[in-house]
Amino acid sequence: MESIGTFPTHLSSYTILEGIQETIIIADIHYRIQWMNSKAVEILGPLMKLYGINDIHDVLGQSMDLFHSSPGHQQHVMQELHSTHRARINIKQRYVAETVIHPVYNENGDKQAYLLMLLDVTTQAKQAERNQAIIDELSTPLLKIWHDILALPIVGSLDDVRGKKLAERVLEACVKEGARYFLIDLSSLKELDDHSGYHIHIMAEALRLIGTRCLIVGISPELVQSLVHYDYRWTTFSTVQQCIAYIMKENHMTFTSTKSPSSK
């Protein structure tokens, strides 16, 4: 079916594609990405990290084959494509999107490019970001033990991303609260892997540089077995109570009970 009416001369295809609030990508005849509208940059930018692409600009020139588990089959579909094709794609087993692909022809009827539109991925991606923010917040709770003592229980392994975010949050909190001591609780761990040990060590050194003493608590007999393999010069304690007693002794403090004496 042919289009009708007169196309406004003051509008360009760029203006129209940019104005559509959907994820739009244009690939050339060889399936290489040439252009993405701002909505595609916003939504797909974080998802590209799943493919090892940290900068969204690096997507330009990439073959669409990168995003397909069976590139040969997809190329065959594209070569035989003469009209709109719809399919559901799975992005790294995390996001499912409805994809609309349409070939673009020149005035002579020669295929010049492909226009791809991804639907339904926006809501999923934004919800995933919100969920991840909640998970990050819950998995790294900072506890205020005293006015100048903060603590952090480590739950699970620390990869590079989580370790870096955690260190930034800890340093910011210690500066804000004027913490003199920071306790890292390892009681939930049975062993210490290389990544976690490295990030805890870096965190301890960073705390030292801002004048905060880092103390490691929750050292179990099982955890000791993995710690002996490392050359970390940490001050460690089995329990939080032992650590607090150490801090009080170091500061010449004594504990005074507020409990009223029982009447005779």
PDB file of C-alpha atoms in Angstrom:
ATOM      1  CA  MET A   1       0.000   0.000   0.000  1.00  0.00           C
ATOM      2  CA  GLU A   2       1.401   3.412  -0.964  1.00  0.00           C
ATOM      3  CA  SER A   3       1.590   6.401   1.333  1.00  0.00           C
ATOM      4  CA  ILE A   4      -0.851   9.272   0.932  1.00  0.00           C
ATOM      5  CA  GLY A   5      -0.665  13.010   1.378  1.00  0.00           C
ATOM      6  CA  THR A   6       2.205  15.465   1.040  1.00  0.00           C
ATOM      7  CA  PHE A   7       5.258  15.005   3.227  1.00  0.00           C
ATOM      8  CA  PRO A   8       6.034  18.291   5.073  1.00  0.00           C
ATOM      9  CA  THR A   9       9.152  19.813   3.549  1.00  0.00           C
ATOM     10  CA  HIS A  10      10.342  21.231   6.894  1.00  0.00           C
ATOM     11  CA  LEU A  11      10.584  17.749   8.431  1.00  0.00           C
ATOM     12  CA  SER A  12      13.472  15.345   7.972  1.00  0.00           C
ATOM     13  CA  SER A  13      13.581  11.617   8.527  1.00  0.00           C
ATOM     14  CA  TYR A  14      16.059  12.279  11.363  1.00  0.00           C
ATOM     15  CA  THR A  15      13.558  14.528  13.145  1.00  0.00           C
ATOM     16  CA  ILE A  16      10.831  11.924  12.859  1.00  0.00           C
ATOM     17  CA  LEU A  17      12.946   8.967  13.982  1.00  0.00           C
ATOM     18  CA  GLU A  18      14.387  10.974  16.866  1.00  0.00           C
ATOM     19  CA  GLY A  19      10.932  12.046  17.953  1.00  0.00           C
ATOM     20  CA  ILE A  20       9.520   8.518  18.135  1.00  0.00           C
ATOM     21  CA  GLN A  21       9.726   7.388  21.738  1.00  0.00           C
ATOM     22  CA  GLU A  22      10.852   3.866  20.890  1.00  0.00           C
ATOM     23  CA  THR A  23      14.254   2.231  20.572  1.00  0.00           C
ATOM     24  CA  ILE A  24      15.276   2.660  16.914  1.00  0.00           C
ATOM     25  CA  ILE A  25      18.459   1.393  15.223  1.00  0.00           C
ATOM     26  CA  ILE A  26      19.573   1.709  11.600  1.00  0.00           C
ATOM     27  CA  ALA A  27      22.007  -0.862  10.171  1.00  0.00           C
ATOM     28  CA  ASP A  28      23.578  -0.831   6.712  1.00  0.00           C
ATOM     29  CA  ILE A  29      23.200  -3.523   4.051  1.00  0.00           C
ATOM     30  CA  HIS A  30      26.008  -5.494   5.722  1.00  0.00           C
ATOM     31  CA  TYR A  31      24.165  -5.466   9.092  1.00  0.00           C
ATOM     32  CA  ARG A  32      26.562  -2.940  10.671  1.00  0.00           C
ATOM     33  CA  ILE A  33      24.996  -0.450  13.100  1.00  0.00           C
ATOM     34  CA  GLN A  34      25.110   3.071  11.673  1.00  0.00           C
ATOM     35  CA  TRP A  35      22.753   5.111  13.843  1.00  0.00           C
ATOM     36  CA  MET A  36      20.716   4.938  17.053  1.00  0.00           C
ATOM     37  CA  ASN A  37      18.170   7.460  18.240  1.00  0.00           C
ATOM     38  CA  SER A  38      18.505   9.004  21.708  1.00  0.00           C
ATOM     39  CA  LYS A  39      15.959   6.576  23.167  1.00  0.00           C
ATOM     40  CA  ALA A  40      18.067   3.628  21.957  1.00  0.00           C
ATOM     41  CA  VAL A  41      21.184   5.184  23.485  1.00  0.00           C
ATOM     42  CA  GLU A  42      19.382   5.661  26.814  1.00  0.00           C
ATOM     43  CA  ILE A  43      17.874   2.187  26.999  1.00  0.00           C
ATOM     44  CA  LEU A  44      20.495   0.033  25.290  1.00  0.00           C
ATOM     45  CA  GLY A  45      23.561   1.802  26.694  1.00  0.00           C
ATOM     46  CA  PRO A  46      23.572  -0.106  30.028  1.00  0.00           C
ATOM     47  CA  LEU A  47      22.590  -3.364  28.290  1.00  0.00           C
ATOM     48  CA  MET A  48      25.590  -3.211  25.934  1.00  0.00           C
ATOM     49  CA  LYS A  49      27.836  -3.906  28.916  1.00  0.00           C
ATOM     50  CA  LEU A  50      26.461  -7.435  28.829  1.00  0.00           C
ATOM     51  CA  TYR A  51      28.284  -7.797  25.499  1.00  0.00           C
ATOM     52  CA  GLY A  52      31.531  -6.263  26.783  1.00  0.00           C
ATOM     53  CA  ILE A  53      30.793  -2.817  25.295  1.00  0.00           C
ATOM     54  CA  ASN A  54      31.226  -0.179  28.007  1.00  0.00           C
ATOM     55  CA  ASP A  55      30.938   2.891  25.785  1.00  0.00           C
ATOM     56  CA  ILE A  56      27.768   3.079  23.707  1.00  0.00           C
ATOM     57  CA  HIS A  57      29.694   4.885  20.940  1.00  0.00           C
ATOM     58  CA  ASP A  58      31.663   1.676  20.366  1.00  0.00           C
ATOM     59  CA  VAL A  59      28.458   0.046  19.138  1.00  0.00           C
ATOM     60  CA  LEU A  60      28.639   2.032  15.903  1.00  0.00           C
ATOM     61  CA  GLY A  61      30.126  -0.122  13.155  1.00  0.00           C
ATOM     62  CA  GLN A  62      29.471  -3.321  15.101  1.00  0.00           C
ATOM     63  CA  SER A  63      27.788  -6.123  13.194  1.00  0.00           C
ATOM     64  CA  MET A  64      24.343  -7.152  14.339  1.00  0.00           C
ATOM     65  CA  ASP A  65      25.812 -10.676  14.412  1.00  0.00           C
ATOM     66  CA  LEU A  66      27.204  -9.778  17.837  1.00  0.00           C
ATOM     67  CA  PHE A  67      23.729  -9.989  19.324  1.00  0.00           C
ATOM     68  CA  HIS A  68      22.635 -13.280  17.749  1.00  0.00           C
ATOM     69  CA  SER A  69      23.433 -16.805  18.900  1.00  0.00           C
ATOM     70  CA  SER A  70      23.037 -18.028  15.278  1.00  0.00           C
ATOM     71  CA  PRO A  71      24.428 -15.246  13.030  1.00  0.00           C
ATOM     72  CA  GLY A  72      24.219 -17.389   9.881  1.00  0.00           C
ATOM     73  CA  HIS A  73      20.494 -17.978  10.312  1.00  0.00           C
ATOM     74  CA  GLN A  74      19.867 -14.299  11.048  1.00  0.00           C
ATOM     75  CA  GLN A  75      21.801 -13.188   7.945  1.00  0.00           C
ATOM     76  CA  HIS A  76      19.716 -15.544   5.819  1.00  0.00           C
ATOM     77  CA  VAL A  77      16.533 -14.038   7.251  1.00  0.00           C
ATOM     78  CA  MET A  78      17.775 -10.500   6.524  1.00  0.00           C
ATOM     79  CA  GLN A  79      18.838 -11.352   2.962  1.00  0.00           C
ATOM     80  CA  GLU A  80      15.414 -12.793   2.173  1.00  0.00           C
ATOM     81  CA  LEU A  81      13.599  -9.960   3.899  1.00  0.00           C
ATOM     82  CA  HIS A  82      11.409  -7.864   1.582  1.00  0.00           C
ATOM     83  CA  SER A  83       8.860  -6.477   4.013  1.00  0.00           C
ATOM     84  CA  THR A  84       8.355  -5.970   7.730  1.00  0.00           C
ATOM     85  CA  HIS A  85       9.536  -8.846   9.908  1.00  0.00           C
ATOM     86  CA  ARG A  86       8.604  -9.249  13.575  1.00  0.00           C
ATOM     87  CA  ALA A  87      10.355 -11.482  16.078  1.00  0.00           C
ATOM     88  CA  ARG A  88      11.021 -11.795  19.783  1.00  0.00           C
ATOM     89  CA  ILE A  89      14.647 -11.624  20.849  1.00  0.00           C
ATOM     90  CA  ASN A  90      16.300 -12.531  24.129  1.00  0.00           C
ATOM     91  CA  ILE A  91      19.046 -10.180  25.319  1.00  0.00           C
ATOM     92  CA  LYS A  92      21.542 -12.298  27.265  1.00  0.00           C
ATOM     93  CA  GLN A  93      18.714 -14.268  28.890  1.00  0.00           C
ATOM     94  CA  ARG A  94      17.698 -11.123  30.822  1.00  0.00           C
ATOM     95  CA  TYR A  95      15.410  -9.034  28.639  1.00  0.00           C
ATOM     96  CA  VAL A  96      12.869 -10.090  26.056  1.00  0.00           C
ATOM     97  CA  ALA A  97      11.917  -7.549  23.395  1.00  0.00           C
ATOM     98  CA  GLU A  98       9.572  -7.506  20.440  1.00  0.00           C
ATOM     99  CA  THR A  99      11.664  -6.578  17.398  1.00  0.00           C
ATOM    100  CA  VAL A 100      10.342  -5.000  14.200  1.00  0.00           C
ATOM    101  CA  ILE A 101      12.778  -5.073  11.249  1.00  0.00           C
ATOM    102  CA  HIS A 102      12.045  -3.344   7.972  1.00  0.00           C
ATOM    103  CA  PRO A 103      14.296  -3.088   4.881  1.00  0.00           C
ATOM    104  CA  VAL A 104      14.854   0.407   3.493  1.00  0.00           C
ATOM    105  CA  TYR A 105      14.989   0.855  -0.314  1.00  0.00           C
ATOM    106  CA  ASN A 106      16.188   3.688  -2.532  1.00  0.00           C
ATOM    107  CA  GLU A 107      14.199   5.155  -5.431  1.00  0.00           C
ATOM    108  CA  ASN A 108      15.453   2.385  -7.748  1.00  0.00           C
ATOM    109  CA  GLY A 109      14.135  -0.322  -5.450  1.00  0.00           C
ATOM    110  CA  ASP A 110      17.566  -1.408  -4.226  1.00  0.00           C
ATOM    111  CA  LYS A 111      17.860  -2.432  -0.587  1.00  0.00           C
ATOM    112  CA  GLN A 112      20.065   0.123   1.200  1.00  0.00           C
ATOM    113  CA  ALA A 113      19.654  -0.436   4.928  1.00  0.00           C
ATOM    114  CA  TYR A 114      17.573  -1.954   7.712  1.00  0.00           C
ATOM    115  CA  LEU A 115      15.492  -0.144  10.286  1.00  0.00           C
ATOM    116  CA  LEU A 116      15.078  -1.976  13.596  1.00  0.00           C
ATOM    117  CA  MET A 117      12.685  -1.033  16.365  1.00  0.00           C
ATOM    118  CA  LEU A 118      12.786  -2.718  19.776  1.00  0.00           C
ATOM    119  CA  LEU A 119       9.528  -2.645  21.712  1.00  0.00           C
ATOM    120  CA  ASP A 120       8.764  -3.471  25.351  1.00  0.00           C
ATOM    121  CA  VAL A 121      12.412  -3.406  26.440  1.00  0.00           C
ATOM    122  CA  THR A 122      12.133   0.046  28.074  1.00  0.00           C
ATOM    123  CA  THR A 123       9.953  -0.989  31.003  1.00  0.00           C
ATOM    124  CA  GLN A 124      11.959  -4.155  31.635  1.00  0.00           C
ATOM    125  CA  ALA A 125      15.306  -2.362  31.595  1.00  0.00           C
ATOM    126  CA  LYS A 126      14.190   0.428  33.925  1.00  0.00           C
ATOM    127  CA  GLN A 127      12.585  -2.031  36.315  1.00  0.00           C
ATOM    128  CA  ALA A 128      15.812  -4.057  36.315  1.00  0.00           C
ATOM    129  CA  GLU A 129      17.785  -0.920  37.192  1.00  0.00           C
ATOM    130  CA  ARG A 130      15.431  -0.192  40.096  1.00  0.00           C
ATOM    131  CA  ASN A 131      15.686  -3.792  41.293  1.00  0.00           C
ATOM    132  CA  GLN A 132      19.475  -3.702  41.096  1.00  0.00           C
ATOM    133  CA  ALA A 133      19.584  -0.451  43.072  1.00  0.00           C
ATOM    134  CA  ILE A 134      17.454  -2.058  45.788  1.00  0.00           C
ATOM    135  CA  ILE A 135      19.631  -5.185  45.811  1.00  0.00           C
ATOM    136  CA  ASP A 136      22.799  -3.089  46.069  1.00  0.00           C
ATOM    137  CA  GLU A 137      21.317  -1.111  48.961  1.00  0.00           C
ATOM    138  CA  LEU A 138      20.181  -4.191  50.880  1.00  0.00           C
ATOM    139  CA  SER A 139      23.343  -6.193  50.260  1.00  0.00           C
ATOM    140  CA  THR A 140      25.673  -3.521  51.676  1.00  0.00           C
ATOM    141  CA  PRO A 141      24.086  -2.132  54.891  1.00  0.00           C
ATOM    142  CA  LEU A 142      26.237   0.299  56.894  1.00  0.00           C
ATOM    143  CA  LEU A 143      25.699   0.134  60.653  1.00  0.00           C
ATOM    144  CA  LYS A 144      26.407   2.911  63.151  1.00  0.00           C
ATOM    145  CA  ILE A 145      27.783   1.236  66.298  1.00  0.00           C
ATOM    146  CA  TRP A 146      28.734   4.454  68.090  1.00  0.00           C
ATOM    147  CA  HIS A 147      29.030   8.123  67.152  1.00  0.00           C
ATOM    148  CA  ASP A 148      32.479   7.526  65.632  1.00  0.00           C
ATOM    149  CA  ILE A 149      32.274   3.770  64.913  1.00  0.00           C
ATOM    150  CA  LEU A 150      30.699   2.361  61.733  1.00  0.00           C
ATOM    151  CA  ALA A 151      30.411  -1.284  60.677  1.00  0.00           C
ATOM    152  CA  LEU A 152      29.725  -3.256  57.523  1.00  0.00           C
ATOM    153  CA  PRO A 153      28.777  -6.951  57.278  1.00  0.00           C
ATOM    154  CA  ILE A 154      30.137  -8.525  54.100  1.00  0.00           C
ATOM    155  CA  VAL A 155      27.606 -10.888  52.529  1.00  0.00           C
ATOM    156  CA  GLY A 156      28.675 -12.885  49.487  1.00  0.00           C
ATOM    157  CA  SER A 157      31.654 -12.362  47.200  1.00  0.00           C
ATOM    158  CA  LEU A 158      32.969  -8.957  46.148  1.00  0.00           C
ATOM    159  CA  ASP A 159      33.462  -8.679  42.400  1.00  0.00           C
ATOM    160  CA  ASP A 160      35.105  -5.629  40.827  1.00  0.00           C
ATOM    161  CA  VAL A 161      31.884  -3.679  40.349  1.00  0.00           C
ATOM    162  CA  ARG A 162      30.452  -4.362  43.807  1.00  0.00           C
ATOM    163  CA  GLY A 163      33.835  -3.915  45.502  1.00  0.00           C
ATOM    164  CA  LYS A 164      34.378  -0.497  43.927  1.00  0.00           C
ATOM    165  CA  LYS A 165      30.856   0.720  44.696  1.00  0.00           C
ATOM    166  CA  LEU A 166      31.151  -0.539  48.250  1.00  0.00           C
ATOM    167  CA  ALA A 167      34.482   1.202  48.832  1.00  0.00           C
ATOM    168  CA  GLU A 168      33.088   4.493  47.523  1.00  0.00           C
ATOM    169  CA  ARG A 169      30.078   4.229  49.809  1.00  0.00           C
ATOM    170  CA  VAL A 170      32.171   3.319  52.852  1.00  0.00           C
ATOM    171  CA  LEU A 171      34.642   6.171  52.366  1.00  0.00           C
ATOM    172  CA  GLU A 172      31.839   8.668  51.836  1.00  0.00           C
ATOM    173  CA  ALA A 173      30.053   7.508  55.000  1.00  0.00           C
ATOM    174  CA  CYS A 174      33.222   7.613  57.102  1.00  0.00           C
ATOM    175  CA  VAL A 175      34.032  11.153  56.012  1.00  0.00           C
ATOM    176  CA  LYS A 176      30.445  12.290  56.564  1.00  0.00           C
ATOM    177  CA  GLU A 177      30.182  10.701  60.033  1.00  0.00           C
ATOM    178  CA  GLY A 178      33.750  11.501  61.087  1.00  0.00           C
ATOM    179  CA  ALA A 179      34.333   7.835  61.871  1.00  0.00           C
ATOM    180  CA  ARG A 180      37.507   6.953  63.752  1.00  0.00           C
ATOM    181  CA  TYR A 181      36.913   3.209  63.483  1.00  0.00           C
ATOM    182  CA  PHE A 182      35.355   1.065  60.789  1.00  0.00           C
ATOM    183  CA  LEU A 183      34.496  -2.572  61.450  1.00  0.00           C
ATOM    184  CA  ILE A 184      34.247  -5.071  58.588  1.00  0.00           C
ATOM    185  CA  ASP A 185      32.276  -8.126  59.687  1.00  0.00           C
ATOM    186  CA  LEU A 186      33.205 -11.366  57.897  1.00  0.00           C
ATOM    187  CA  SER A 187      31.167 -13.680  60.147  1.00  0.00           C
ATOM    188  CA  SER A 188      28.883 -14.748  57.267  1.00  0.00           C
ATOM    189  CA  LEU A 189      31.843 -16.027  55.207  1.00  0.00           C
ATOM    190  CA  LYS A 190      33.261 -19.537  55.430  1.00  0.00           C
ATOM    191  CA  GLU A 191      36.295 -18.665  53.311  1.00  0.00           C
ATOM    192  CA  LEU A 192      37.814 -15.621  51.675  1.00  0.00           C
ATOM    193  CA  ASP A 193      38.291 -15.694  47.912  1.00  0.00           C
ATOM    194  CA  ASP A 194      40.954 -13.687  46.078  1.00  0.00           C
ATOM    195  CA  HIS A 195      38.589 -10.977  44.797  1.00  0.00           C
ATOM    196  CA  SER A 196      36.936 -10.357  48.164  1.00  0.00           C
ATOM    197  CA  GLY A 197      40.265 -10.317  49.998  1.00  0.00           C
ATOM    198  CA  TYR A 198      41.722  -7.852  47.497  1.00  0.00           C
ATOM    199  CA  HIS A 199      38.804  -5.410  47.736  1.00  0.00           C
ATOM    200  CA  ILE A 200      38.721  -5.570  51.542  1.00  0.00           C
ATOM    201  CA  HIS A 201      42.470  -4.892  51.612  1.00  0.00           C
ATOM    202  CA  ILE A 202      42.090  -1.905  49.260  1.00  0.00           C
ATOM    203  CA  MET A 203      39.212  -0.610  51.379  1.00  0.00           C
ATOM    204  CA  ALA A 204      41.284  -0.916  54.564  1.00  0.00           C
ATOM    205  CA  GLU A 205      44.192   0.980  52.977  1.00  0.00           C
ATOM    206  CA  ALA A 206      41.873   3.720  51.687  1.00  0.00           C
ATOM    207  CA  LEU A 207      40.338   4.100  55.151  1.00  0.00           C
ATOM    208  CA  ARG A 208      43.802   4.429  56.665  1.00  0.00           C
ATOM    209  CA  LEU A 209      44.557   7.307  54.298  1.00  0.00           C
ATOM    210  CA  ILE A 210      41.539   9.283  55.513  1.00  0.00           C
ATOM    211  CA  GLY A 211      42.392   8.625  59.171  1.00  0.00           C
ATOM    212  CA  THR A 212      39.891   5.845  59.880  1.00  0.00           C
ATOM    213  CA  ARG A 213      41.118   2.666  61.605  1.00  0.00           C
ATOM    214  CA  CYS A 214      39.841  -0.482  59.879  1.00  0.00           C
ATOM    215  CA  LEU A 215      39.247  -3.507  62.108  1.00  0.00           C
ATOM    216  CA  ILE A 216      38.180  -6.948  60.858  1.00  0.00           C
ATOM    217  CA  VAL A 217      35.697  -8.898  62.985  1.00  0.00           C
ATOM    218  CA  GLY A 218      33.932 -12.242  62.708  1.00  0.00           C
ATOM    219  CA  ILE A 219      37.067 -14.298  62.093  1.00  0.00           C
ATOM    220  CA  SER A 220      36.031 -17.940  62.477  1.00  0.00           C
ATOM    221  CA  PRO A 221      38.395 -20.948  62.591  1.00  0.00           C
ATOM    222  CA  GLU A 222      37.279 -21.859  59.045  1.00  0.00           C
ATOM    223  CA  LEU A 223      38.022 -18.351  57.798  1.00  0.00           C
ATOM    224  CA  VAL A 224      41.470 -18.391  59.382  1.00  0.00           C
ATOM    225  CA  GLN A 225      42.422 -21.284  57.081  1.00  0.00           C
ATOM    226  CA  SER A 226      41.945 -19.121  54.000  1.00  0.00           C
ATOM    227  CA  LEU A 227      43.493 -15.996  55.559  1.00  0.00           C
ATOM    228  CA  VAL A 228      46.863 -17.613  56.291  1.00  0.00           C
ATOM    229  CA  HIS A 229      47.577 -17.727  52.555  1.00  0.00           C
ATOM    230  CA  TYR A 230      47.505 -13.930  52.291  1.00  0.00           C
ATOM    231  CA  ASP A 231      49.906 -11.314  53.582  1.00  0.00           C
ATOM    232  CA  TYR A 232      47.199  -8.956  54.831  1.00  0.00           C
ATOM    233  CA  ARG A 233      48.263  -7.092  57.951  1.00  0.00           C
ATOM    234  CA  TRP A 234      44.795  -6.725  59.392  1.00  0.00           C
ATOM    235  CA  THR A 235      43.831  -6.262  63.023  1.00  0.00           C
ATOM    236  CA  THR A 236      41.324  -9.069  63.527  1.00  0.00           C
ATOM    237  CA  PHE A 237      38.865 -10.208  66.199  1.00  0.00           C
ATOM    238  CA  SER A 238      36.603 -13.203  66.592  1.00  0.00           C
ATOM    239  CA  THR A 239      33.607 -11.158  67.726  1.00  0.00           C
ATOM    240  CA  VAL A 240      32.317  -7.613  67.638  1.00  0.00           C
ATOM    241  CA  GLN A 241      32.334  -7.566  71.454  1.00  0.00           C
ATOM    242  CA  GLN A 242      36.076  -8.278  71.519  1.00  0.00           C
ATOM    243  CA  CYS A 243      36.634  -5.499  69.013  1.00  0.00           C
ATOM    244  CA  ILE A 244      34.599  -2.964  71.001  1.00  0.00           C
ATOM    245  CA  ALA A 245      36.485  -3.917  74.164  1.00  0.00           C
ATOM    246  CA  TYR A 246      39.755  -3.318  72.269  1.00  0.00           C
ATOM    247  CA  ILE A 247      38.585   0.129  71.125  1.00  0.00           C
ATOM    248  CA  MET A 248      37.501   1.071  74.649  1.00  0.00           C
ATOM    249  CA  LYS A 249      40.820  -0.045  76.129  1.00  0.00           C
ATOM    250  CA  GLU A 250      42.747   1.841  73.432  1.00  0.00           C
ATOM    251  CA  ASN A 251      40.833   4.992  74.330  1.00  0.00           C
ATOM    252  CA  HIS A 252      41.007   4.409  78.111  1.00  0.00           C
ATOM    253  CA  MET A 253      37.260   4.001  78.358  1.00  0.00           C
ATOM    254  CA  THR A 254      35.281   1.836  80.747  1.00  0.00           C
ATOM    255  CA  PHE A 255      31.768   0.464  80.498  1.00  0.00           C
ATOM    256  CA  THR A 256      29.341   1.700  83.157  1.00  0.00           C
ATOM    257  CA  SER A 257      26.053  -0.105  83.618  1.00  0.00           C
ATOM    258  CA  THR A 258      22.930   2.061  83.768  1.00  0.00           C
ATOM    259  CA  LYS A 259      20.932  -0.714  85.447  1.00  0.00           C
ATOM    260  CA  SER A 260      19.546   0.315  88.848  1.00  0.00           C
ATOM    261  CA  PRO A 261      20.838  -1.766  91.764  1.00  0.00           C
ATOM    262  CA  SER A 262      18.276  -4.196  93.124  1.00  0.00           C
ATOM    263  CA  SER A 263      16.688  -3.255  96.398  1.00  0.00           C
ATOM    264  CA  LYS A 264      17.511  -5.323  99.443  1.00  0.00           C
TER     265      LYS A 264
END
